[in-house]
Amino acid sequence: SADGRLIVRSENGPVALADASPSAYAEKGRFDQPDRSKDKSWPHPVVAGGRLYLRDQDALFCYDVKAP
């Protein structure tokens, strides 16, 4: 989680941003990871220093997610 939101990643699908709320799932946005492998990917997304890190098999992706 980061800033009251959850970063959700399924083992086969897109990465999504949702509000962290016990009342309902409210998705704020999503994207498909580029160069996605065909294998299931189970590592959790990591947010550190304003960056989102996603690992998929032998690839590591880094996204700047800091507010402007």
mmCIF file of C-alpha atoms in Angstrom:
data_model
loop_
_atom_site.group_PDB
_atom_site.id
_atom_site.type_symbol
_atom_site.label_atom_id
_atom_site.label_comp_id
_atom_site.label_asym_id
_atom_site.label_seq_id
_atom_site.Cartn_x
_atom_site.Cartn_y
_atom_site.Cartn_z
ATOM 1 C CA SER A 1 0.000 0.000 0.000
ATOM 2 C CA ALA A 2 1.026 3.603 -0.506
ATOM 3 C CA ASP A 3 -0.715 6.863 0.419
ATOM 4 C CA GLY A 4 -3.946 5.105 1.407
ATOM 5 C CA ARG A 5 -4.142 3.110 -1.814
ATOM 6 C CA LEU A 6 -3.369 -0.472 -2.750
ATOM 7 C CA ILE A 7 -1.242 -1.561 -5.674
ATOM 8 C CA VAL A 8 -2.812 -4.790 -6.879
ATOM 9 C CA ARG A 9 -1.152 -7.216 -9.247
ATOM 10 C CA SER A 10 -2.632 -10.475 -10.440
ATOM 11 C CA GLU A 11 -0.414 -13.379 -11.413
ATOM 12 C CA ASN A 12 -1.486 -13.149 -15.075
ATOM 13 C CA GLY A 13 -2.967 -9.693 -15.569
ATOM 14 C CA PRO A 14 -2.623 -5.958 -15.178
ATOM 15 C CA VAL A 15 -1.387 -3.827 -12.293
ATOM 16 C CA ALA A 16 -4.120 -1.729 -10.665
ATOM 17 C CA LEU A 17 -4.358 1.123 -8.167
ATOM 18 C CA ALA A 18 -7.335 1.001 -5.783
ATOM 19 C CA ASP A 19 -8.497 2.837 -2.680
ATOM 20 C CA ALA A 20 -7.719 0.950 0.543
ATOM 21 C CA SER A 21 -11.265 0.788 1.894
ATOM 22 C CA PRO A 22 -13.086 -1.993 3.758
ATOM 23 C CA SER A 23 -16.428 -0.921 2.260
ATOM 24 C CA ALA A 24 -15.783 -1.469 -1.463
ATOM 25 C CA TYR A 25 -13.185 -2.053 -4.154
ATOM 26 C CA ALA A 26 -12.731 1.267 -5.946
ATOM 27 C CA GLU A 27 -10.182 1.029 -8.726
ATOM 28 C CA LYS A 28 -8.513 4.306 -9.692
ATOM 29 C CA GLY A 29 -6.477 3.091 -12.656
ATOM 30 C CA ARG A 30 -4.652 0.175 -14.218
ATOM 31 C CA PHE A 31 -1.988 -0.646 -16.770
ATOM 32 C CA ASP A 32 -0.616 -3.684 -18.536
ATOM 33 C CA GLN A 33 3.024 -4.350 -17.782
ATOM 34 C CA PRO A 34 5.133 -4.191 -20.956
ATOM 35 C CA ASP A 35 7.091 -7.272 -22.009
ATOM 36 C CA ARG A 36 5.013 -9.458 -19.678
ATOM 37 C CA SER A 37 6.227 -13.056 -19.546
ATOM 38 C CA LYS A 38 3.770 -15.875 -20.176
ATOM 39 C CA ASP A 39 4.597 -17.404 -16.792
ATOM 40 C CA LYS A 40 2.722 -16.597 -13.606
ATOM 41 C CA SER A 41 4.440 -13.886 -11.597
ATOM 42 C CA TRP A 42 3.967 -13.893 -7.833
ATOM 43 C CA PRO A 43 6.386 -11.286 -6.406
ATOM 44 C CA HIS A 44 4.591 -8.494 -4.605
ATOM 45 C CA PRO A 45 4.823 -4.953 -5.965
ATOM 46 C CA VAL A 46 7.193 -2.815 -3.896
ATOM 47 C CA VAL A 47 7.016 0.947 -3.399
ATOM 48 C CA ALA A 48 10.178 2.620 -2.082
ATOM 49 C CA GLY A 49 11.478 6.145 -2.467
ATOM 50 C CA GLY A 50 8.591 7.174 -4.724
ATOM 51 C CA ARG A 51 9.196 4.309 -7.136
ATOM 52 C CA LEU A 52 7.128 1.226 -7.918
ATOM 53 C CA TYR A 53 9.149 -1.951 -8.533
ATOM 54 C CA LEU A 54 7.701 -4.967 -10.324
ATOM 55 C CA ARG A 55 9.614 -8.192 -10.874
ATOM 56 C CA ASP A 56 8.591 -10.647 -13.573
ATOM 57 C CA GLN A 57 10.821 -13.725 -13.870
ATOM 58 C CA ASP A 58 14.256 -12.295 -14.872
ATOM 59 C CA ALA A 59 13.033 -8.734 -15.511
ATOM 60 C CA LEU A 60 12.715 -5.834 -13.070
ATOM 61 C CA PHE A 61 10.571 -2.806 -13.912
ATOM 62 C CA CYS A 62 10.757 0.541 -12.115
ATOM 63 C CA TYR A 63 8.137 3.305 -12.356
ATOM 64 C CA ASP A 64 8.317 6.806 -10.879
ATOM 65 C CA VAL A 65 5.052 7.159 -8.919
ATOM 66 C CA LYS A 66 5.811 10.314 -6.920
ATOM 67 C CA ALA A 67 3.217 13.045 -7.047
ATOM 68 C CA PRO A 68 4.393 16.021 -9.135
#
